[in-house]
Amino acid sequence: MGQGFDRELKQWLDEAGCHYVWPGKGSHEIWYSPVSMRNFVVPTGIVSRHMANGVLKDAELPKKF
């Protein structure tokens, strides 16, 4: 249990031009957004649409969930 929004979120990030940079500490990954031109954190096991939209906000992308 716990893979709620992960797959769809990462697919959406890929389509928006974001890319995986490296594994973060614990259950997080570091991604890069060409829109914001900075790295942002993507937690694994996202089960809340609010958290998924928060990741998109960090990448300066529009809400999707």
A tleap script that builds the chain and sets N, CA, C and O, in Angstrom:
source leaprc.protein.ff14SB
mol = sequence {
  NMET GLY GLN GLY PHE ASP ARG GLU LEU LYS
  GLN TRP LEU ASP GLU ALA GLY CYS HIE TYR
  VAL TRP PRO GLY LYS GLY SER HIE GLU ILE
  TRP TYR SER PRO VAL SER MET ARG ASN PHE
  VAL VAL PRO THR GLY ILE VAL SER ARG HIE
  MET ALA ASN GLY VAL LEU LYS ASP ALA GLU
  LEU PRO LYS LYS CPHE
}
set mol.1.N position { 0.840 -1.188 0.000 }
set mol.1.CA position { 0.000 0.000 0.000 }
set mol.1.C position { 0.877 1.241 0.000 }
set mol.1.O position { 1.971 1.219 0.563 }
set mol.2.N position { 0.411 2.343 -0.632 }
set mol.2.CA position { 1.173 3.569 -0.556 }
set mol.2.C position { 1.692 4.085 -1.878 }
set mol.2.O position { 2.453 5.052 -1.888 }
set mol.3.N position { 1.316 3.482 -3.001 }
set mol.3.CA position { 1.774 3.979 -4.295 }
set mol.3.C position { 0.699 4.819 -4.964 }
set mol.3.O position { 0.673 4.904 -6.192 }
set mol.4.N position { -0.185 5.440 -4.199 }
set mol.4.CA position { -1.323 6.180 -4.690 }
set mol.4.C position { -1.092 7.058 -5.906 }
set mol.4.O position { -1.627 6.774 -6.978 }
set mol.5.N position { -0.311 8.113 -5.764 }
set mol.5.CA position { -0.137 9.096 -6.827 }
set mol.5.C position { 1.263 9.075 -7.449 }
set mol.5.O position { 1.532 9.845 -8.370 }
set mol.6.N position { 2.148 8.217 -6.968 }
set mol.6.CA position { 3.542 8.214 -7.416 }
set mol.6.C position { 3.699 8.080 -8.925 }
set mol.6.O position { 4.332 8.920 -9.564 }
set mol.7.N position { 3.132 7.039 -9.487 }
set mol.7.CA position { 3.335 6.750 -10.908 }
set mol.7.C position { 2.802 7.886 -11.785 }
set mol.7.O position { 3.493 8.355 -12.690 }
set mol.8.N position { 1.586 8.318 -11.514 }
set mol.8.CA position { 0.982 9.374 -12.327 }
set mol.8.C position { 1.726 10.703 -12.158 }
set mol.8.O position { 1.914 11.437 -13.127 }
set mol.9.N position { 2.142 11.006 -10.945 }
set mol.9.CA position { 2.884 12.243 -10.694 }
set mol.9.C position { 4.208 12.245 -11.450 }
set mol.9.O position { 4.548 13.228 -12.109 }
set mol.10.N position { 4.950 11.152 -11.356 }
set mol.10.CA position { 6.256 11.089 -12.033 }
set mol.10.C position { 6.096 11.120 -13.547 }
set mol.10.O position { 6.935 11.693 -14.243 }
set mol.11.N position { 5.038 10.515 -14.064 }
set mol.11.CA position { 4.771 10.584 -15.500 }
set mol.11.C position { 4.476 12.031 -15.904 }
set mol.11.O position { 4.964 12.505 -16.930 }
set mol.12.N position { 3.684 12.722 -15.101 }
set mol.12.CA position { 3.352 14.115 -15.375 }
set mol.12.C position { 4.614 14.993 -15.320 }
set mol.12.O position { 4.785 15.884 -16.152 }
set mol.13.N position { 5.487 14.743 -14.350 }
set mol.13.CA position { 6.736 15.496 -14.247 }
set mol.13.C position { 7.607 15.265 -15.475 }
set mol.13.O position { 8.171 16.213 -16.020 }
set mol.14.N position { 7.723 14.010 -15.917 }
set mol.14.CA position { 8.494 13.696 -17.128 }
set mol.14.C position { 7.945 14.444 -18.341 }
set mol.14.O position { 8.705 15.027 -19.113 }
set mol.15.N position { 6.637 14.424 -18.503 }
set mol.15.CA position { 6.010 15.089 -19.640 }
set mol.15.C position { 6.223 16.599 -19.611 }
set mol.15.O position { 6.257 17.245 -20.658 }
set mol.16.N position { 6.366 17.161 -18.409 }
set mol.16.CA position { 6.583 18.602 -18.257 }
set mol.16.C position { 8.055 18.973 -18.422 }
set mol.16.O position { 8.407 20.149 -18.327 }
set mol.17.N position { 8.926 17.977 -18.668 }
set mol.17.CA position { 10.345 18.254 -18.877 }
set mol.17.C position { 11.202 18.147 -17.632 }
set mol.17.O position { 12.409 18.384 -17.687 }
set mol.18.N position { 10.597 17.794 -16.512 }
set mol.18.CA position { 11.368 17.610 -15.280 }
set mol.18.C position { 12.114 16.288 -15.369 }
set mol.18.O position { 11.706 15.384 -16.098 }
set mol.19.N position { 13.208 16.181 -14.625 }
set mol.19.CA position { 13.932 14.917 -14.638 }
set mol.19.C position { 14.510 14.591 -13.255 }
set mol.19.O position { 14.815 15.467 -12.446 }
set mol.20.N position { 14.638 13.292 -13.037 }
set mol.20.CA position { 15.189 12.742 -11.804 }
set mol.20.C position { 16.667 13.097 -11.716 }
set mol.20.O position { 17.410 12.943 -12.685 }
set mol.21.N position { 17.087 13.573 -10.550 }
set mol.21.CA position { 18.484 13.958 -10.357 }
set mol.21.C position { 19.222 12.910 -9.532 }
set mol.21.O position { 20.223 12.364 -9.995 }
set mol.22.N position { 18.755 12.617 -8.328 }
set mol.22.CA position { 19.394 11.623 -7.469 }
set mol.22.C position { 18.449 11.249 -6.334 }
set mol.22.O position { 17.478 11.955 -6.064 }
set mol.23.N position { 18.748 10.110 -5.661 }
set mol.23.CA position { 17.921 9.752 -4.505 }
set mol.23.C position { 18.207 10.699 -3.358 }
set mol.23.O position { 19.362 11.035 -3.098 }
set mol.24.N position { 17.193 11.116 -2.694 }
set mol.24.CA position { 17.375 11.970 -1.526 }
set mol.24.C position { 17.580 11.114 -0.292 }
set mol.24.O position { 17.904 9.930 -0.391 }
set mol.25.N position { 17.394 11.706 0.847 }
set mol.25.CA position { 17.534 10.962 2.103 }
set mol.25.C position { 16.222 10.265 2.425 }
set mol.25.O position { 15.150 10.853 2.283 }
set mol.26.N position { 16.305 9.037 2.851 }
set mol.26.CA position { 15.110 8.296 3.238 }
set mol.26.C position { 14.215 7.998 2.056 }
set mol.26.O position { 14.660 7.443 1.051 }
set mol.27.N position { 12.969 8.364 2.175 }
set mol.27.CA position { 11.989 8.032 1.149 }
set mol.27.C position { 11.656 9.232 0.255 }
set mol.27.O position { 10.490 9.503 -0.033 }
set mol.28.N position { 12.688 9.933 -0.172 }
set mol.28.CA position { 12.510 11.087 -1.046 }
set mol.28.C position { 13.448 10.987 -2.250 }
set mol.28.O position { 14.511 10.369 -2.179 }
set mol.29.N position { 13.034 11.603 -3.350 }
set mol.29.CA position { 13.878 11.725 -4.534 }
set mol.29.C position { 14.049 13.205 -4.845 }
set mol.29.O position { 13.190 14.022 -4.513 }
set mol.30.N position { 15.146 13.538 -5.472 }
set mol.30.CA position { 15.398 14.910 -5.903 }
set mol.30.C position { 15.191 14.976 -7.411 }
set mol.30.O position { 15.763 14.179 -8.155 }
set mol.31.N position { 14.378 15.920 -7.860 }
set mol.31.CA position { 14.094 16.130 -9.270 }
set mol.31.C position { 14.458 17.561 -9.638 }
set mol.31.O position { 14.588 18.417 -8.764 }
set mol.32.N position { 14.621 17.819 -10.928 }
set mol.32.CA position { 14.933 19.160 -11.434 }
set mol.32.C position { 13.787 19.641 -12.315 }
set mol.32.O position { 13.279 18.887 -13.144 }
set mol.33.N position { 13.383 20.891 -12.139 }
set mol.33.CA position { 12.333 21.487 -12.962 }
set mol.33.C position { 12.938 22.550 -13.875 }
set mol.33.O position { 13.559 23.495 -13.387 }
set mol.34.N position { 12.770 22.414 -15.196 }
set mol.34.CA position { 13.267 23.448 -16.108 }
set mol.34.C position { 12.433 24.726 -16.031 }
set mol.34.O position { 12.886 25.786 -16.462 }
set mol.35.N position { 11.233 24.635 -15.491 }
set mol.35.CA position { 10.377 25.827 -15.345 }
set mol.35.C position { 10.910 26.708 -14.221 }
set mol.35.O position { 11.101 27.910 -14.410 }
set mol.36.N position { 11.148 26.122 -13.060 }
set mol.36.CA position { 11.658 26.881 -11.913 }
set mol.36.C position { 13.179 26.990 -11.928 }
set mol.36.O position { 13.764 27.812 -11.222 }
set mol.37.N position { 13.811 26.142 -12.750 }
set mol.37.CA position { 15.273 26.074 -12.851 }
set mol.37.C position { 15.929 25.763 -11.502 }
set mol.37.O position { 16.963 26.330 -11.148 }
set mol.38.N position { 15.300 24.848 -10.763 }
set mol.38.CA position { 15.862 24.427 -9.478 }
set mol.38.C position { 15.414 23.010 -9.162 }
set mol.38.O position { 14.488 22.481 -9.777 }
set mol.39.N position { 16.089 22.408 -8.191 }
set mol.39.CA position { 15.737 21.073 -7.728 }
set mol.39.C position { 14.574 21.151 -6.745 }
set mol.39.O position { 14.375 22.163 -6.074 }
set mol.40.N position { 13.814 20.069 -6.675 }
set mol.40.CA position { 12.719 19.981 -5.711 }
set mol.40.C position { 12.603 18.538 -5.242 }
set mol.40.O position { 13.106 17.621 -5.890 }
set mol.41.N position { 11.936 18.346 -4.110 }
set mol.41.CA position { 11.822 17.034 -3.470 }
set mol.41.C position { 10.517 16.363 -3.891 }
set mol.41.O position { 9.457 16.988 -3.924 }
set mol.42.N position { 10.623 15.065 -4.213 }
set mol.42.CA position { 9.450 14.249 -4.504 }
set mol.42.C position { 9.443 13.087 -3.517 }
set mol.42.O position { 10.265 12.177 -3.624 }
set mol.43.N position { 8.513 13.112 -2.550 }
set mol.43.CA position { 8.440 11.989 -1.613 }
set mol.43.C position { 7.906 10.742 -2.306 }
set mol.43.O position { 7.149 10.849 -3.270 }
set mol.44.N position { 8.286 9.579 -1.834 }
set mol.44.CA position { 7.720 8.337 -2.366 }
set mol.44.C position { 6.544 7.931 -1.484 }
set mol.44.O position { 6.488 8.277 -0.304 }
set mol.45.N position { 5.623 7.205 -2.065 }
set mol.45.CA position { 4.450 6.769 -1.317 }
set mol.45.C position { 3.436 7.875 -1.106 }
set mol.45.O position { 2.833 7.951 -0.035 }
set mol.46.N position { 3.226 8.743 -2.099 }
set mol.46.CA position { 2.271 9.840 -1.974 }
set mol.46.C position { 0.854 9.277 -2.043 }
set mol.46.O position { 0.475 8.678 -3.050 }
set mol.47.N position { 0.076 9.461 -0.992 }
set mol.47.CA position { -1.292 8.954 -0.959 }
set mol.47.C position { -2.317 10.089 -0.926 }
set mol.47.O position { -3.521 9.832 -0.933 }
set mol.48.N position { -1.861 11.318 -0.890 }
set mol.48.CA position { -2.746 12.471 -0.811 }
set mol.48.C position { -2.637 13.310 -2.080 }
set mol.48.O position { -1.534 13.606 -2.538 }
set mol.49.N position { -3.771 13.688 -2.645 }
set mol.49.CA position { -3.733 14.548 -3.833 }
set mol.49.C position { -3.171 15.915 -3.484 }
set mol.49.O position { -2.580 16.582 -4.333 }
set mol.50.N position { -3.351 16.333 -2.240 }
set mol.50.CA position { -2.822 17.620 -1.803 }
set mol.50.C position { -1.290 17.610 -1.814 }
set mol.50.O position { -0.656 18.586 -2.217 }
set mol.51.N position { -0.711 16.508 -1.370 }
set mol.51.CA position { 0.744 16.391 -1.393 }
set mol.51.C position { 1.254 16.338 -2.832 }
set mol.51.O position { 2.273 16.950 -3.152 }
set mol.52.N position { 0.546 15.608 -3.705 }
set mol.52.CA position { 0.941 15.523 -5.115 }
set mol.52.C position { 0.889 16.908 -5.758 }
set mol.52.O position { 1.798 17.279 -6.501 }
set mol.53.N position { -0.158 17.665 -5.480 }
set mol.53.CA position { -0.255 19.027 -6.021 }
set mol.53.C position { 0.805 19.942 -5.417 }
set mol.53.O position { 1.267 20.870 -6.080 }
set mol.54.N position { 1.195 19.693 -4.169 }
set mol.54.CA position { 2.265 20.468 -3.547 }
set mol.54.C position { 3.596 20.261 -4.244 }
set mol.54.O position { 4.383 21.198 -4.381 }
set mol.55.N position { 3.852 19.033 -4.687 }
set mol.55.CA position { 5.076 18.743 -5.441 }
set mol.55.C position { 5.045 19.515 -6.768 }
set mol.55.O position { 6.047 20.102 -7.176 }
set mol.56.N position { 3.896 19.507 -7.428 }
set mol.56.CA position { 3.765 20.250 -8.684 }
set mol.56.C position { 3.975 21.746 -8.449 }
set mol.56.O position { 4.580 22.426 -9.278 }
set mol.57.N position { 3.484 22.249 -7.342 }
set mol.57.CA position { 3.685 23.656 -7.002 }
set mol.57.C position { 5.174 23.962 -6.820 }
set mol.57.O position { 5.663 24.989 -7.291 }
set mol.58.N position { 5.891 23.063 -6.134 }
set mol.58.CA position { 7.327 23.245 -5.938 }
set mol.58.C position { 8.074 23.296 -7.275 }
set mol.58.O position { 9.081 23.990 -7.412 }
set mol.59.N position { 7.560 22.545 -8.258 }
set mol.59.CA position { 8.176 22.523 -9.597 }
set mol.59.C position { 7.647 23.661 -10.471 }
set mol.59.O position { 8.036 23.794 -11.631 }
set mol.60.N position { 6.747 24.490 -9.896 }
set mol.60.CA position { 6.106 25.600 -10.597 }
set mol.60.C position { 5.295 25.116 -11.804 }
set mol.60.O position { 5.308 25.726 -12.873 }
set mol.61.N position { 4.595 24.006 -11.597 }
set mol.61.CA position { 3.689 23.457 -12.599 }
set mol.61.C position { 2.258 23.590 -12.080 }
set mol.61.O position { 2.050 23.690 -10.871 }
set mol.62.N position { 1.267 23.592 -12.979 }
set mol.62.CA position { -0.128 23.729 -12.534 }
set mol.62.C position { -0.621 22.472 -11.814 }
set mol.62.O position { -0.096 21.377 -12.016 }
set mol.63.N position { -1.637 22.653 -10.974 }
set mol.63.CA position { -2.260 21.523 -10.276 }
set mol.63.C position { -2.811 20.536 -11.290 }
set mol.63.O position { -3.261 20.928 -12.367 }
set mol.64.N position { -2.774 19.268 -10.949 }
set mol.64.CA position { -3.317 18.229 -11.824 }
set mol.64.C position { -4.267 17.298 -11.070 }
set mol.64.O position { -5.135 16.678 -11.685 }
set mol.65.N position { -4.119 17.191 -9.766 }
set mol.65.CA position { -4.886 16.211 -9.002 }
set mol.65.C position { -6.003 16.858 -8.205 }
set mol.65.O position { -6.744 16.166 -7.506 }
savepdb mol mol.pdb
quit
